[in-house]
């Protein structure tokens, strides 16, 4: 399955190049290019940047070093995954990571030398998670089908809980758009309709439909999970161009008797907030007491320190930073920095995409105030099955964390 993915490895050590190439070959990768010259490697990337799936680069190299590589990749707007191979001091690596983010690169982590197969495999998995937005167009729903789904109310919200394992409370549920086609058992996930929705300019209609149905069902959800639970709703940065957005959302939400503070609006980090209209809309949502969440942190271009200047009440750490976190010092450094800032600014920090017990146990023990979300806890589900899930979750974990699952 990796035969079409081209990986470029840059290191001044022939031995390191051979080790990495051998390990990647064992994983099934066939298109592997190794280079000791960073300048020649960048010439290759410049000629065909879309052909390179991932770049692995050392930091300390004679002449043209890894920092030069990161800067040049940023200048050519390289869209693939980038990883650092280095045995340098963690502070140097962390600063290099900040530089990569400032260059708007998709940095997936850093592995130290001597390189371990498991660490390299985790990077490959992270690259897949981060770059998974490049959907297969043959599987996308057509614009006609999506319009039909909106007209016939086939677009529905599924809800995924966010839980705190210290308090054992469900802090909020995220409303996620699904399309339920007649005669099909499984709901259609966003990867099959969201690109078409964005291309056809239907995102306002999709959000409006999900907001309306979720608002109607929220009272039932509170009856199941408690009066303090909140609801998360995804917004596209494009929707922030509408200066009337806050008023529109408020009218729908309050029509069903809910307080503004009970709604968290989640904005993906993948697209940067770019202009004053978006910033004004963002600020007006907070003026109206809606919560604001920065979704998918780690996939986009927000520097950790920029969080101090934007009125977010929640930050969601992307799955790509959670994979293998119990043995990934780079990801641990990012999450620790986020946890410190979240504590200072009274921001709720959420780790999303929890799929393995080892990740869950590490996060609960290391970051007790973290809110957790993922398939290991609950998949997105319709309101009708939330109560059964909650009863099962309460039975499994009880009122304390003593019943945490074991590896």
PDB file of N, CA and C in Angstrom, residues 1-8 28-33 51-54 124 127-128 131:
ATOM      1  N   UNK A   1       0.822  -1.226   0.000  1.00  0.00           N
ATOM      2  CA  UNK A   1       0.000   0.000   0.000  1.00  0.00           C
ATOM      3  C   UNK A   1       0.845   1.262   0.000  1.00  0.00           C
ATOM      4  N   UNK A   2       2.158   1.109   0.203  1.00  0.00           N
ATOM      5  CA  UNK A   2       3.052   2.257   0.252  1.00  0.00           C
ATOM      6  C   UNK A   2       3.854   2.437  -1.036  1.00  0.00           C
ATOM      7  N   UNK A   3       3.547   1.637  -2.043  1.00  0.00           N
ATOM      8  CA  UNK A   3       4.398   1.626  -3.233  1.00  0.00           C
ATOM      9  C   UNK A   3       4.436   2.967  -3.951  1.00  0.00           C
ATOM     10  N   UNK A   4       3.383   3.774  -3.824  1.00  0.00           N
ATOM     11  CA  UNK A   4       3.326   5.048  -4.545  1.00  0.00           C
ATOM     12  C   UNK A   4       3.812   6.224  -3.704  1.00  0.00           C
ATOM     13  N   UNK A   5       4.212   5.984  -2.466  1.00  0.00           N
ATOM     14  CA  UNK A   5       4.599   7.077  -1.578  1.00  0.00           C
ATOM     15  C   UNK A   5       6.123   7.227  -1.563  1.00  0.00           C
ATOM     16  N   UNK A   6       6.574   8.429  -1.949  1.00  0.00           N
ATOM     17  CA  UNK A   6       7.996   8.709  -2.100  1.00  0.00           C
ATOM     18  C   UNK A   6       8.530   9.378  -0.825  1.00  0.00           C
ATOM     19  N   UNK A   7       9.517   8.766  -0.190  1.00  0.00           N
ATOM     20  CA  UNK A   7      10.117   9.312   1.025  1.00  0.00           C
ATOM     21  C   UNK A   7      11.566   9.705   0.753  1.00  0.00           C
ATOM     22  N   UNK A   8      11.920  10.921   1.190  1.00  0.00           N
ATOM     23  CA  UNK A   8      13.272  11.439   1.033  1.00  0.00           C
ATOM     24  C   UNK A   8      13.948  11.483   2.400  1.00  0.00           C
ATOM     25  N   UNK A  28       7.226  -1.765   3.724  1.00  0.00           N
ATOM     26  CA  UNK A  28       6.535  -1.825   2.440  1.00  0.00           C
ATOM     27  C   UNK A  28       6.773  -0.658   1.519  1.00  0.00           C
ATOM     28  N   UNK A  29       7.577   0.311   1.953  1.00  0.00           N
ATOM     29  CA  UNK A  29       7.881   1.449   1.084  1.00  0.00           C
ATOM     30  C   UNK A  29       8.901   1.028   0.023  1.00  0.00           C
ATOM     31  N   UNK A  30       8.655   1.446  -1.201  1.00  0.00           N
ATOM     32  CA  UNK A  30       9.545   1.101  -2.310  1.00  0.00           C
ATOM     33  C   UNK A  30      10.242   2.318  -2.908  1.00  0.00           C
ATOM     34  N   UNK A  31       9.591   3.476  -2.858  1.00  0.00           N
ATOM     35  CA  UNK A  31      10.172   4.687  -3.444  1.00  0.00           C
ATOM     36  C   UNK A  31      10.928   5.451  -2.354  1.00  0.00           C
ATOM     37  N   UNK A  32      12.154   5.099  -2.157  1.00  0.00           N
ATOM     38  CA  UNK A  32      12.984   5.683  -1.103  1.00  0.00           C
ATOM     39  C   UNK A  32      14.222   6.313  -1.718  1.00  0.00           C
ATOM     40  N   UNK A  33      14.417   7.607  -1.420  1.00  0.00           N
ATOM     41  CA  UNK A  33      15.592   8.328  -1.919  1.00  0.00           C
ATOM     42  C   UNK A  33      16.427   8.775  -0.728  1.00  0.00           C
ATOM     43  N   UNK A  51       5.494  15.267  -5.400  1.00  0.00           N
ATOM     44  CA  UNK A  51       5.870  13.865  -5.544  1.00  0.00           C
ATOM     45  C   UNK A  51       6.440  13.291  -4.242  1.00  0.00           C
ATOM     46  N   UNK A  52       6.825  14.164  -3.315  1.00  0.00           N
ATOM     47  CA  UNK A  52       7.452  13.715  -2.070  1.00  0.00           C
ATOM     48  C   UNK A  52       6.396  13.621  -0.975  1.00  0.00           C
ATOM     49  N   UNK A  53       6.238  12.442  -0.417  1.00  0.00           N
ATOM     50  CA  UNK A  53       5.258  12.190   0.643  1.00  0.00           C
ATOM     51  C   UNK A  53       5.781  12.646   1.998  1.00  0.00           C
ATOM     52  N   UNK A  54       7.063  12.384   2.260  1.00  0.00           N
ATOM     53  CA  UNK A  54       7.634  12.724   3.554  1.00  0.00           C
ATOM     54  C   UNK A  54       9.134  12.984   3.420  1.00  0.00           C
ATOM     55  N   UNK A 124       5.555   7.096  10.505  1.00  0.00           N
ATOM     56  CA  UNK A 124       4.802   6.730   9.303  1.00  0.00           C
ATOM     57  C   UNK A 124       3.293   6.808   9.574  1.00  0.00           C
ATOM     58  N   UNK A 127       2.251  10.434   9.752  1.00  0.00           N
ATOM     59  CA  UNK A 127       2.171  11.027   8.417  1.00  0.00           C
ATOM     60  C   UNK A 127       0.849  10.663   7.761  1.00  0.00           C
ATOM     61  N   UNK A 128       0.455   9.402   7.918  1.00  0.00           N
ATOM     62  CA  UNK A 128      -0.816   8.971   7.353  1.00  0.00           C
ATOM     63  C   UNK A 128      -1.989   9.704   7.956  1.00  0.00           C
ATOM     64  N   UNK A 131      -1.875  13.526   6.742  1.00  0.00           N
ATOM     65  CA  UNK A 131      -2.087  13.768   5.318  1.00  0.00           C
ATOM     66  C   UNK A 131      -3.312  13.054   4.780  1.00  0.00           C
TER      67      UNK A 131
END
